[in-house]
Coordinates of N, CA and C in Angstrom, one line a residue:
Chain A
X1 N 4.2 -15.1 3.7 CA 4.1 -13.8 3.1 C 5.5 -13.1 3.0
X2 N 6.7 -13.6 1.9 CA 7.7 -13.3 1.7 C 7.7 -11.9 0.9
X3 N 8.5 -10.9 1.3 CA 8.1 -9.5 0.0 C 8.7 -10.0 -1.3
X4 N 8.0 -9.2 -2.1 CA 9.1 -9.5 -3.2 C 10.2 -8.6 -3.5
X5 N 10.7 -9.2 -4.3 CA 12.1 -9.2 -4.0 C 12.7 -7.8 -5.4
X6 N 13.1 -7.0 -4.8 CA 13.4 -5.6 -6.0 C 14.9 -5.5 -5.5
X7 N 15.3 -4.9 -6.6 CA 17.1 -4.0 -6.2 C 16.6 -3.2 -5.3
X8 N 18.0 -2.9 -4.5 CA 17.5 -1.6 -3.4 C 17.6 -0.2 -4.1
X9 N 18.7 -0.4 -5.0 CA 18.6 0.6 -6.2 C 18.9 0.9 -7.1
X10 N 18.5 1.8 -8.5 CA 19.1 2.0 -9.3 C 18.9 3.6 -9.9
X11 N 19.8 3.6 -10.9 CA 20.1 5.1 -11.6 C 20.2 5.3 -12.6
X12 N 20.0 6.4 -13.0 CA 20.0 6.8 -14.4 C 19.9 8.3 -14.9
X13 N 21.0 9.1 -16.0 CA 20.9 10.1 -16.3 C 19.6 10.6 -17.1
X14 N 19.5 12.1 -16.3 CA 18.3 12.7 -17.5 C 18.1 11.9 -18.9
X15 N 16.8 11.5 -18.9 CA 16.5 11.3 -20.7 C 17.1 10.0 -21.3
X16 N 17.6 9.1 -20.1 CA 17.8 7.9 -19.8 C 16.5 7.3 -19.9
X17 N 16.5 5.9 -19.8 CA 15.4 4.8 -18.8 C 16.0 3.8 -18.5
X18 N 15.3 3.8 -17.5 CA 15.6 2.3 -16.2 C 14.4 1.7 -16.2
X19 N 15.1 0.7 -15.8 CA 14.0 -0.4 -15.3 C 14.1 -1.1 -14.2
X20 N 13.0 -1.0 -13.6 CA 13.0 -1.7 -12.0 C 11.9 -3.3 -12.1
X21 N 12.8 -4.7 -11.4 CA 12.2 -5.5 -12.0 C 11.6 -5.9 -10.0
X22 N 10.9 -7.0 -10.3 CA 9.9 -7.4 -9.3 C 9.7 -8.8 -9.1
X23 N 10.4 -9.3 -8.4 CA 10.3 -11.2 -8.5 C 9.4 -11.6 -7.4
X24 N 8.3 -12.4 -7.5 CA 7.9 -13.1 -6.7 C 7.8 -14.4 -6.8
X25 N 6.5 -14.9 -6.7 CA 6.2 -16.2 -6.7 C 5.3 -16.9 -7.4
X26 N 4.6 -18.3 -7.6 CA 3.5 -18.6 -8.1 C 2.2 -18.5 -7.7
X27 N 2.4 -17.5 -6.4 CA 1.1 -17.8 -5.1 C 1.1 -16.4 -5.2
X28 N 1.7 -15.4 -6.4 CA 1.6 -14.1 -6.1 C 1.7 -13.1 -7.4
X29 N 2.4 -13.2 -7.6 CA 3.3 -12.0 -9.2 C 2.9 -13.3 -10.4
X30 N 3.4 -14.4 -10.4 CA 3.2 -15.4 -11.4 C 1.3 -16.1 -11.6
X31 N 0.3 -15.5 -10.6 CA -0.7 -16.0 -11.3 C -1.6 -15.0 -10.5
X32 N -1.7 -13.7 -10.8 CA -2.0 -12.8 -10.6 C -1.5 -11.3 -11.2
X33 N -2.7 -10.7 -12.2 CA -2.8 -9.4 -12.6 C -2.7 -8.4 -12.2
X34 N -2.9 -8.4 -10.7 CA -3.1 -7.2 -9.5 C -1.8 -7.0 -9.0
X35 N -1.1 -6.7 -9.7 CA 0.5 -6.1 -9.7 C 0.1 -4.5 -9.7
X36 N 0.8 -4.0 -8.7 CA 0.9 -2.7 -8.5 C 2.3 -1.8 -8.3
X37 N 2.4 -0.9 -9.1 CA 3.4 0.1 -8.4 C 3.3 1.3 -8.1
X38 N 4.0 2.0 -7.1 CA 3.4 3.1 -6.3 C 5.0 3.8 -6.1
X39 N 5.3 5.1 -6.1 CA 5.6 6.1 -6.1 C 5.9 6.7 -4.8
X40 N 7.0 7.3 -3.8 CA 6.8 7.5 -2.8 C 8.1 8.3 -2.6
X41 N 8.2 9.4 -3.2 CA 9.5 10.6 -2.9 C 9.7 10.8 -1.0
X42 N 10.7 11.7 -1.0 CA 10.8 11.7 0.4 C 9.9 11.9 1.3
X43 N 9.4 11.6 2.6 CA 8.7 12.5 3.6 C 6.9 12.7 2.7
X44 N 6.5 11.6 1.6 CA 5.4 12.0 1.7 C 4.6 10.4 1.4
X45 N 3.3 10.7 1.4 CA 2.9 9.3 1.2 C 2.7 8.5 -0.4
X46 N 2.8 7.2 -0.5 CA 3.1 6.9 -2.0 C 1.8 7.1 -2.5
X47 N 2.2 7.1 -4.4 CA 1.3 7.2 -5.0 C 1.0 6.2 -5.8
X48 N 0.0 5.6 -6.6 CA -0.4 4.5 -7.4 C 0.2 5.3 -8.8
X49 N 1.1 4.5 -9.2 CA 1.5 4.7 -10.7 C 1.3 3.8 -11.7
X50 N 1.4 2.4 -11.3 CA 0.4 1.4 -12.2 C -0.2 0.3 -11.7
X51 N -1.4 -0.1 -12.0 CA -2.0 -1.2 -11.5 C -2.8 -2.3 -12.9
X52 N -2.6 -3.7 -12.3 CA -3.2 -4.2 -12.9 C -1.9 -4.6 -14.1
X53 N -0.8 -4.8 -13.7 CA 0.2 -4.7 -14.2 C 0.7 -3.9 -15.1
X54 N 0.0 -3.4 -16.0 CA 0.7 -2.2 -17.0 C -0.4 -0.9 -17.5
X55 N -1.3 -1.0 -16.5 CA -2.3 0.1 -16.6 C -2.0 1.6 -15.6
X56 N -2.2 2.8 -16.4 CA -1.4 3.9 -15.6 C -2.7 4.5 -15.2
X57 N -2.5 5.2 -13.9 CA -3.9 6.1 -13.4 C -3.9 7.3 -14.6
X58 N -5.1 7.6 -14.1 CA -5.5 9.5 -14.8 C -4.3 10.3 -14.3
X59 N -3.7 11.2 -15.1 CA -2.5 11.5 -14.7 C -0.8 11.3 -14.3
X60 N -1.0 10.0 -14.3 CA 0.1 8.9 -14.5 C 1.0 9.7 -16.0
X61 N 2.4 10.1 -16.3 CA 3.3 10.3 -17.4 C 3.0 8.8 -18.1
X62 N 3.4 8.8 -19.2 CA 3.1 7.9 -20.5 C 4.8 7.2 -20.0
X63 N 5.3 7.9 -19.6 CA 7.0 7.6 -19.5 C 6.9 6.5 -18.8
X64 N 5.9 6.2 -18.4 CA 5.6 5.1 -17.0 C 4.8 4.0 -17.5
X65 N 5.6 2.9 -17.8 CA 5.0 1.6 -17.7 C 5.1 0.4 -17.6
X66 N 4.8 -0.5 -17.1 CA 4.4 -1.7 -16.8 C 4.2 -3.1 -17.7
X67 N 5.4 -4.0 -17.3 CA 4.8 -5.3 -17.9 C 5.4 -6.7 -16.9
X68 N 4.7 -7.9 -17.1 CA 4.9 -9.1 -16.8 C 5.3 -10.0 -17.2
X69 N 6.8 -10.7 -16.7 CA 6.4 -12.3 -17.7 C 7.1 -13.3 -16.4
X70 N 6.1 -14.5 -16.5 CA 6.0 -15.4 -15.1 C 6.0 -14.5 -13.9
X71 N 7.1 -14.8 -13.3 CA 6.9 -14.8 -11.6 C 7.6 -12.9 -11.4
X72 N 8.0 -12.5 -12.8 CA 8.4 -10.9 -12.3 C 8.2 -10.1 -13.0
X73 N 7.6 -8.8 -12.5 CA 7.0 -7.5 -13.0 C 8.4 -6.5 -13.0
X74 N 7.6 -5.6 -13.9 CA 8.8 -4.9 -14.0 C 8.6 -3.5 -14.6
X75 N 9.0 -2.3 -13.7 CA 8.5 -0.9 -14.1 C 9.5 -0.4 -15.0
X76 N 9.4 0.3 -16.3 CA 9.9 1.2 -16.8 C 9.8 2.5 -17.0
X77 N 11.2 3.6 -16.3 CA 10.1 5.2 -16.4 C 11.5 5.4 -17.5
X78 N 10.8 6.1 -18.5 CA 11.4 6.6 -20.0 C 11.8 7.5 -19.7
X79 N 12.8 9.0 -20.5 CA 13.0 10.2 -20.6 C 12.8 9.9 -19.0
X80 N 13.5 9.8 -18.3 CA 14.3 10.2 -17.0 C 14.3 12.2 -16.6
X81 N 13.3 12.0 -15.4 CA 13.6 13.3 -15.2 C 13.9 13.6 -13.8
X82 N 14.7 14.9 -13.3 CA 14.7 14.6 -11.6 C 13.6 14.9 -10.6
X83 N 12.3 14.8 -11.4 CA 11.9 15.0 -10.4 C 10.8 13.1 -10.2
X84 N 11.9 12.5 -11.1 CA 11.3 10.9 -11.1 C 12.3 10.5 -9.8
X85 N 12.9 11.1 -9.2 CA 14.1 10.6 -7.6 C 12.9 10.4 -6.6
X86 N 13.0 8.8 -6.5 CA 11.6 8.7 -5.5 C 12.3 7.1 -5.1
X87 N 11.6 6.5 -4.1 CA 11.5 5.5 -3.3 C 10.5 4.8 -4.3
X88 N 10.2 3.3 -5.2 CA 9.5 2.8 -5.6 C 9.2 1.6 -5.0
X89 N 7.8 0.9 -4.9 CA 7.3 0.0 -4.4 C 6.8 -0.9 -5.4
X90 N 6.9 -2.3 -5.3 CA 5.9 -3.3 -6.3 C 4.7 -4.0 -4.9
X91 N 3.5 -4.3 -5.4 CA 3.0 -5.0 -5.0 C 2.6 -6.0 -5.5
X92 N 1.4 -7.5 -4.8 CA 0.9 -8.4 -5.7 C -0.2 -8.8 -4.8
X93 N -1.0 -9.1 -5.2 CA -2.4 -9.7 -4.4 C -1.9 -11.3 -4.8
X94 N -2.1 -12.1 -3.6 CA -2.1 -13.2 -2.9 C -2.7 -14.3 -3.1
X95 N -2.4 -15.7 -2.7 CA -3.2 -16.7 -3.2 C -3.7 -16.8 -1.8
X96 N -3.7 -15.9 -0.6 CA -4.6 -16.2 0.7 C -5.0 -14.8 0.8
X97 N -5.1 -13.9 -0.4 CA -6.4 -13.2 -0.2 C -5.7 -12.0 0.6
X98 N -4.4 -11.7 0.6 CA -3.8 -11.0 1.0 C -2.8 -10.3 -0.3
X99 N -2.0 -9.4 0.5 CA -1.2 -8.3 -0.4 C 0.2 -8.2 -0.2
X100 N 1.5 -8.6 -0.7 CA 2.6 -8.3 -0.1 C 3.2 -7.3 -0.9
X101 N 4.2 -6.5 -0.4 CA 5.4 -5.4 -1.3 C 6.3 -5.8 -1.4
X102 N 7.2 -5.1 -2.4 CA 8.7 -5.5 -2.4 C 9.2 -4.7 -1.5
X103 N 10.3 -4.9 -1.2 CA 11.2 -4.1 0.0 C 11.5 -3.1 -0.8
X104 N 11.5 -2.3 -2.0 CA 11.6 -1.0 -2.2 C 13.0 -1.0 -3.1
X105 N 12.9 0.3 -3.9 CA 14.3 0.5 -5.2 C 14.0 2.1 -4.9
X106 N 15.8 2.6 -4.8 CA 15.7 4.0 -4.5 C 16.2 4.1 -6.0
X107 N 15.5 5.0 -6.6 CA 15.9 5.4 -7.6 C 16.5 7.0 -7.6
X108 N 17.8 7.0 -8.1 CA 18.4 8.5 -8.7 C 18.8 8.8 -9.8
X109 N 18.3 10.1 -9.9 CA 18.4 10.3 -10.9 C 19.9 11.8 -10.9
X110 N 21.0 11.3 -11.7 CA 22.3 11.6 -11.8 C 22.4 12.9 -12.6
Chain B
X1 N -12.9 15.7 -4.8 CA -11.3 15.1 -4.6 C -11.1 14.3 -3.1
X2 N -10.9 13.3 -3.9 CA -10.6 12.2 -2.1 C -9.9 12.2 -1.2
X3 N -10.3 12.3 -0.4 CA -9.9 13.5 1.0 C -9.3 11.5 2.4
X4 N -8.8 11.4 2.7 CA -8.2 9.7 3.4 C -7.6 10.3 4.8
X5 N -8.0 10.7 5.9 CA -7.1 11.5 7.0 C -7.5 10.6 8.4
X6 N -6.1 9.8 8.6 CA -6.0 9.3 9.5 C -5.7 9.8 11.3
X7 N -6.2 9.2 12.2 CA -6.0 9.9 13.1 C -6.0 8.8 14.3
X8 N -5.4 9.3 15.7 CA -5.7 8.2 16.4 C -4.3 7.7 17.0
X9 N -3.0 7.9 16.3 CA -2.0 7.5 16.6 C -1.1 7.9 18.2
X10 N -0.2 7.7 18.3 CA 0.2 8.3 19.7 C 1.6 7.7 20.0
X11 N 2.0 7.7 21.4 CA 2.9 6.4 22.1 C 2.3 5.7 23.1
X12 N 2.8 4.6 22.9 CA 1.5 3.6 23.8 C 2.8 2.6 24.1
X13 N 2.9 2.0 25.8 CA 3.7 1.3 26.0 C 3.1 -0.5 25.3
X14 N 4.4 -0.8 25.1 CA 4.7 -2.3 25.1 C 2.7 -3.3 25.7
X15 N 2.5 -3.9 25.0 CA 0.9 -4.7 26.0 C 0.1 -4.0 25.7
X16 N 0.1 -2.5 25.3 CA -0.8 -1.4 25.3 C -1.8 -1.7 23.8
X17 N -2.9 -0.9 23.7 CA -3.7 -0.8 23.0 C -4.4 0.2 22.4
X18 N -4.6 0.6 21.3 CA -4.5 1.7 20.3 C -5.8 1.7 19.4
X19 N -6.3 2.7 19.2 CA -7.2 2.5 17.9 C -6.8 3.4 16.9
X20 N -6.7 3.4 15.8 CA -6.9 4.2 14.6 C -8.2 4.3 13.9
X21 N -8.2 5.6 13.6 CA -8.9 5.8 12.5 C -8.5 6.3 10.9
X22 N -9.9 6.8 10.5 CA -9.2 7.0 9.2 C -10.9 7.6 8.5
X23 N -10.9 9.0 8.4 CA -12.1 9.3 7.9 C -11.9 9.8 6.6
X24 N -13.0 9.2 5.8 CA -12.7 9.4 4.0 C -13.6 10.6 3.2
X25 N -13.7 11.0 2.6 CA -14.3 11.8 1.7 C -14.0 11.5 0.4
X26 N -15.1 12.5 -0.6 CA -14.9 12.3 -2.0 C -15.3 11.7 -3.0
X27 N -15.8 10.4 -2.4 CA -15.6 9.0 -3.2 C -16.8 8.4 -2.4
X28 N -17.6 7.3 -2.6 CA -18.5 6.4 -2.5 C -17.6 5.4 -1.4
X29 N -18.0 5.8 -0.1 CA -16.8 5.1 0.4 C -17.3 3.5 0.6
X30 N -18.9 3.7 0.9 CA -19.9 1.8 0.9 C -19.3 0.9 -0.4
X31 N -18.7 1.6 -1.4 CA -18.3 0.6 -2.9 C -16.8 0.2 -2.7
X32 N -16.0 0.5 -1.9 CA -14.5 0.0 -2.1 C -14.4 -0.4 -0.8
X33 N -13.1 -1.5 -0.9 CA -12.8 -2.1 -0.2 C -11.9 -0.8 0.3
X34 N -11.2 -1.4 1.8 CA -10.1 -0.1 2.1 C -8.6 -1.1 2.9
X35 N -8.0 -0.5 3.6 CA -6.9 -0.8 3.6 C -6.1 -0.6 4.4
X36 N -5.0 -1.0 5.8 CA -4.4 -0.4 7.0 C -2.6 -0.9 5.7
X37 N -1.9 0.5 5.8 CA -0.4 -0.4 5.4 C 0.3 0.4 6.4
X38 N 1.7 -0.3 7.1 CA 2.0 0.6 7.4 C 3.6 0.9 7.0
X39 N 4.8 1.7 7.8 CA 6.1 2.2 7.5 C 6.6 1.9 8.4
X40 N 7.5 1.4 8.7 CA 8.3 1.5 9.9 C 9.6 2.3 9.8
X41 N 10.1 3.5 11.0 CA 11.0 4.5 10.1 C 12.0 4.1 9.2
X42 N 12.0 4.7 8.2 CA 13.5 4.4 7.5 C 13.4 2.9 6.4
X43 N 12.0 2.0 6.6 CA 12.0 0.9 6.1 C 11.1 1.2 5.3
X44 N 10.3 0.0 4.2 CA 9.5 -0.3 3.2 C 8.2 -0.4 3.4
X45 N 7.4 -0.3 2.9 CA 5.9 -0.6 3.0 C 5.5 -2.0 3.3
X46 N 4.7 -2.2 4.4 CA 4.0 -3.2 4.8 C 2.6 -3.8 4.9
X47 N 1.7 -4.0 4.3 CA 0.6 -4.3 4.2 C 0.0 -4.9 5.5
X48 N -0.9 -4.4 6.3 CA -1.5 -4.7 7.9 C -2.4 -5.4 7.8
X49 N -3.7 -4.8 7.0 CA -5.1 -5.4 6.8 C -5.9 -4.8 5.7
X50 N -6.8 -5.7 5.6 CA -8.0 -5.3 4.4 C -9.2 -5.5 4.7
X51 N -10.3 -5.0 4.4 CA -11.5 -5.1 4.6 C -12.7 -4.6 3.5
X52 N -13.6 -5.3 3.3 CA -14.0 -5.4 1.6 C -15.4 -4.3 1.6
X53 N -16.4 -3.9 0.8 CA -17.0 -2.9 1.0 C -17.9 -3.4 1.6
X54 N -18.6 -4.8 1.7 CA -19.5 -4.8 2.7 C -19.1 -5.3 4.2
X55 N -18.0 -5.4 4.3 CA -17.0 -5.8 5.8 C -16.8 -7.5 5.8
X56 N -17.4 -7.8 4.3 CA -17.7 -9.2 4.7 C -16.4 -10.5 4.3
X57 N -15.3 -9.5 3.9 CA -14.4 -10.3 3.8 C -13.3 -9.2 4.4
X58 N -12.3 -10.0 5.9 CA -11.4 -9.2 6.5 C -10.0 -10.0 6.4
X59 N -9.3 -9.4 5.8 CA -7.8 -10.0 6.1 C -7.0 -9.0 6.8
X60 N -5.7 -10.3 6.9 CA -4.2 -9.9 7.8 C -3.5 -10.3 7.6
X61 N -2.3 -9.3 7.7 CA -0.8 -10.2 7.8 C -0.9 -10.9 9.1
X62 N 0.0 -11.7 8.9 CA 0.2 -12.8 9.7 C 1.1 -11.9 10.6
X63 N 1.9 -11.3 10.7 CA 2.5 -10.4 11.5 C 1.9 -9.7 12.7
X64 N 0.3 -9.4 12.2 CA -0.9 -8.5 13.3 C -1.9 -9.8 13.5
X65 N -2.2 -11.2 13.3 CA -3.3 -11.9 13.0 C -3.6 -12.2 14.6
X66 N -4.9 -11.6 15.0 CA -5.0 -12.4 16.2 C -4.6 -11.4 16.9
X67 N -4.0 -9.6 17.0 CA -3.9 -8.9 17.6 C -4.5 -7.8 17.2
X68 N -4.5 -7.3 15.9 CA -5.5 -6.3 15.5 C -6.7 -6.5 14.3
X69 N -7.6 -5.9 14.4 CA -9.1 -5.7 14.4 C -9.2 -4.8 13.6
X70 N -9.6 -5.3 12.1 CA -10.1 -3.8 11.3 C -11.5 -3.8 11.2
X71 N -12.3 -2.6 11.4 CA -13.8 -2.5 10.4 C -14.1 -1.1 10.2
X72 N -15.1 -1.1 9.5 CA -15.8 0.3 8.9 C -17.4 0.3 9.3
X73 N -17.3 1.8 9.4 CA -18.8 2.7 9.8 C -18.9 3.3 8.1
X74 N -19.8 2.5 7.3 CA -20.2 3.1 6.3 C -21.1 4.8 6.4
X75 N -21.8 4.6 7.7 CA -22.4 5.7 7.9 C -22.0 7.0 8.1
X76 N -20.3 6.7 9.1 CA -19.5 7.5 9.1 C -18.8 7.9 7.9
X77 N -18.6 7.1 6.6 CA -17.6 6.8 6.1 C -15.9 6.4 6.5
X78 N -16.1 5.7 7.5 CA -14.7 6.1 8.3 C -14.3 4.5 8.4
X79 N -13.4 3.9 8.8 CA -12.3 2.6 8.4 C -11.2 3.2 10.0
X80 N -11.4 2.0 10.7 CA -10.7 2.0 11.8 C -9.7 0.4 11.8
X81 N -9.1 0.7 12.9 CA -7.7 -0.4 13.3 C -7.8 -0.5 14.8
X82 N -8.2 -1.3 15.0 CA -7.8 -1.8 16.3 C -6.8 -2.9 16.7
X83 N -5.9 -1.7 17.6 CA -4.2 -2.6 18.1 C -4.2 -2.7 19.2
X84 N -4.4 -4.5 19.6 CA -4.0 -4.7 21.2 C -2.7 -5.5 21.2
X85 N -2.4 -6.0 22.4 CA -1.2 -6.2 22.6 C -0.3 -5.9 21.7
X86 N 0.4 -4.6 21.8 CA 1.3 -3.7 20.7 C 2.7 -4.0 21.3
X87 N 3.2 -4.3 20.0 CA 4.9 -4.6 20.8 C 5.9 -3.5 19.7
X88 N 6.6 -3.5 20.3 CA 7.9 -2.4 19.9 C 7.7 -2.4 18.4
X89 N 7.9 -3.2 17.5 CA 7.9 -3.9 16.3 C 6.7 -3.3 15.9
X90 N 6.0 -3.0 16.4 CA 4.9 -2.3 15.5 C 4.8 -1.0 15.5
X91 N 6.2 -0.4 16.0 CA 6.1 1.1 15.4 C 6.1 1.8 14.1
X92 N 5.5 2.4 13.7 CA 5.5 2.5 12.3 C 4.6 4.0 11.6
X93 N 5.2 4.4 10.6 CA 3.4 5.1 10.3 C 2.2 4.3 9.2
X94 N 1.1 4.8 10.2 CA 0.0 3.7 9.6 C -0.6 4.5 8.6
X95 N -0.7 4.2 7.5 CA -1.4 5.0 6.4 C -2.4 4.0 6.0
X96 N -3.8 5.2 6.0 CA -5.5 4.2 5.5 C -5.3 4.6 3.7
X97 N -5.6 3.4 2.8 CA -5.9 3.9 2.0 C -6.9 2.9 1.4
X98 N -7.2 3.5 -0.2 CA -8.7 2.8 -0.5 C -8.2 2.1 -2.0
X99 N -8.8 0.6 -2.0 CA -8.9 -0.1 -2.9 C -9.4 0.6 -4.3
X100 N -9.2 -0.2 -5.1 CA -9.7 0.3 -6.7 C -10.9 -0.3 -6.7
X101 N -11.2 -1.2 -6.1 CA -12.3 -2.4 -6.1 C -12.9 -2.8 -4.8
X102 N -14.2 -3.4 -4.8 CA -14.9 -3.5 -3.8 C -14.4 -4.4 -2.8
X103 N -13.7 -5.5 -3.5 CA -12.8 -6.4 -2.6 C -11.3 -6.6 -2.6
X104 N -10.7 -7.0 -1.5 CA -9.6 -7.0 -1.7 C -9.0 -7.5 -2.3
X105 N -8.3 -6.2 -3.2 CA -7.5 -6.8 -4.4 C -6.1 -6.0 -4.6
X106 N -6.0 -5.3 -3.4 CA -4.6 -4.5 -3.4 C -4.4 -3.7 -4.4
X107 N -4.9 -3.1 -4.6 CA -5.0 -1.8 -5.7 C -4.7 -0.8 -5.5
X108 N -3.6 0.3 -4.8 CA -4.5 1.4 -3.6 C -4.0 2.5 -4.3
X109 N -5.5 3.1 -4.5 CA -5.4 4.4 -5.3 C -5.1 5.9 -4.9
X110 N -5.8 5.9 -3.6 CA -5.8 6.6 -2.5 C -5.2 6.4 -1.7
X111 N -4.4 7.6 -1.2 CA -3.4 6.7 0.7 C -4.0 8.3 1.5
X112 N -3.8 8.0 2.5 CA -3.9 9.7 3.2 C -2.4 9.8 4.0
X113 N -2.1 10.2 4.5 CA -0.8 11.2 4.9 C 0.0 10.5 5.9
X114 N -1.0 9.2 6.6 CA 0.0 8.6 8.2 C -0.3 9.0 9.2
X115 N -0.5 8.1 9.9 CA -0.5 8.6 12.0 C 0.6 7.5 12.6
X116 N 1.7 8.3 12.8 CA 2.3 7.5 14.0 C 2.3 6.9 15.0
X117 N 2.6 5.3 15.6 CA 2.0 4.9 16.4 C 3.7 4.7 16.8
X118 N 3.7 4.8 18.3 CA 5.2 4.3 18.6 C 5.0 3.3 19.5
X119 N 5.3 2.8 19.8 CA 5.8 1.7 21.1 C 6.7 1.4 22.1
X120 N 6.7 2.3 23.0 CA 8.1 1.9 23.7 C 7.2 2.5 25.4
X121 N 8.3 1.9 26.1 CA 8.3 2.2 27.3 C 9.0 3.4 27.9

């Protein structure tokens, strides 16, 4: 149950986009849809921003999305705003029926 | 609106034993699977356990396997953790949250806010 593997962080001015990428494995990110990312500013608990690799919740920004190719996922947030300065997480459902995360990307916004 | 509020946490020495809870609202809690992840201060999200909506499929990290115990009281709506032999290493905050789907599929749509569990002597 290795995490996968993200930058610890990256940056970008207002009205910018970044992209945060997500490497795992074949037993994880590479043959599996259930790629998740979640949201997690300071001091509060995360939130689901995409699941299913490029599907956004109800109220999810459009600025926010999601794609796959092989073993790494990878979030894009568009038009950069500050109040996108958050702690980001990737996840992946497992080939033993379990869940791992990436170790996290602090994103700032400059 | 889905309401996820964990409780139960504390300091508990080293060997010691803990339960968590986690009582849900809002939502059809019998149809989703749910979820223990936790934080450890200052570090990244960790996935603890899962448990599916009929209880009938339970996983673990390998980290807790063989020391803690998840299940649910549909009746209650409520999703508990049970932590025995607790070592330092599992200090953390434990946040319940709830699958997108009935089974575990790591989805988590919902988290509730955290209960600190410490470990030390």
């Amino acid at each position: 149950q290795s995490a996968l593997t993200q930058p610890p962080s990256v940056s970008g001015s207002p009205g910018q986009s970044v992209t945060i990428s997500c490497t795992g494995t074949s037993s994880d990110v590479g043959s599996y849809n259930r790629v998740s990312w979640y949201q997690q500013p300071p001091g509060t608990a995360p939130k689901l921003m995409i699941y299913e690799v490029s599907n956004r919740p109800s109220g999810v920004p459009d600025r926010f999305s999601g794609s796959k190719s092989g073993n790494t996922a990878s979030l894009t947030i568009s038009g950069l705003q500050a109040e996108d300065e958050a702690d980001y997480y990737c996840s992946s459902y497992t080939s033993t029926n379990t869940l791992v995360f990436g170790g996290g990307t602090k994103l700032t916004v400059l | 609106e889905v309401h996820l509020v964990e409780s139960g946490g504390g300091l508990v020495q080293p060997g010691g034993s803990l339960r968590l809870s986690c009582a849900a609202s809002g939502f059809a809690f019998d149809d989703y699977a749910m979820h223990w992840v936790r934080q450890a201060p200052g570090k990244g999200l960790e996935w603890v356990s899962g448990i599916s909506w009929n209880s009938g499929t339970r996983d673990y990290a390998d980290s807790v396997k063989g020391r803690f115990t998840i299940s649910r009281d549909d009746a209650k709506n409520s999703l508990y953790l049970q932590m025995n032999s607790l070592r330092a290493e599992d200090t953390a905050l434990y946040y319940c949250a709830k699958d997108r789907e009935g089974y575990n599929r790591g989805q988590l749509d919902y988290w509730g806010q955290g209960n600190l569990v410490t470990v030390s002597s």
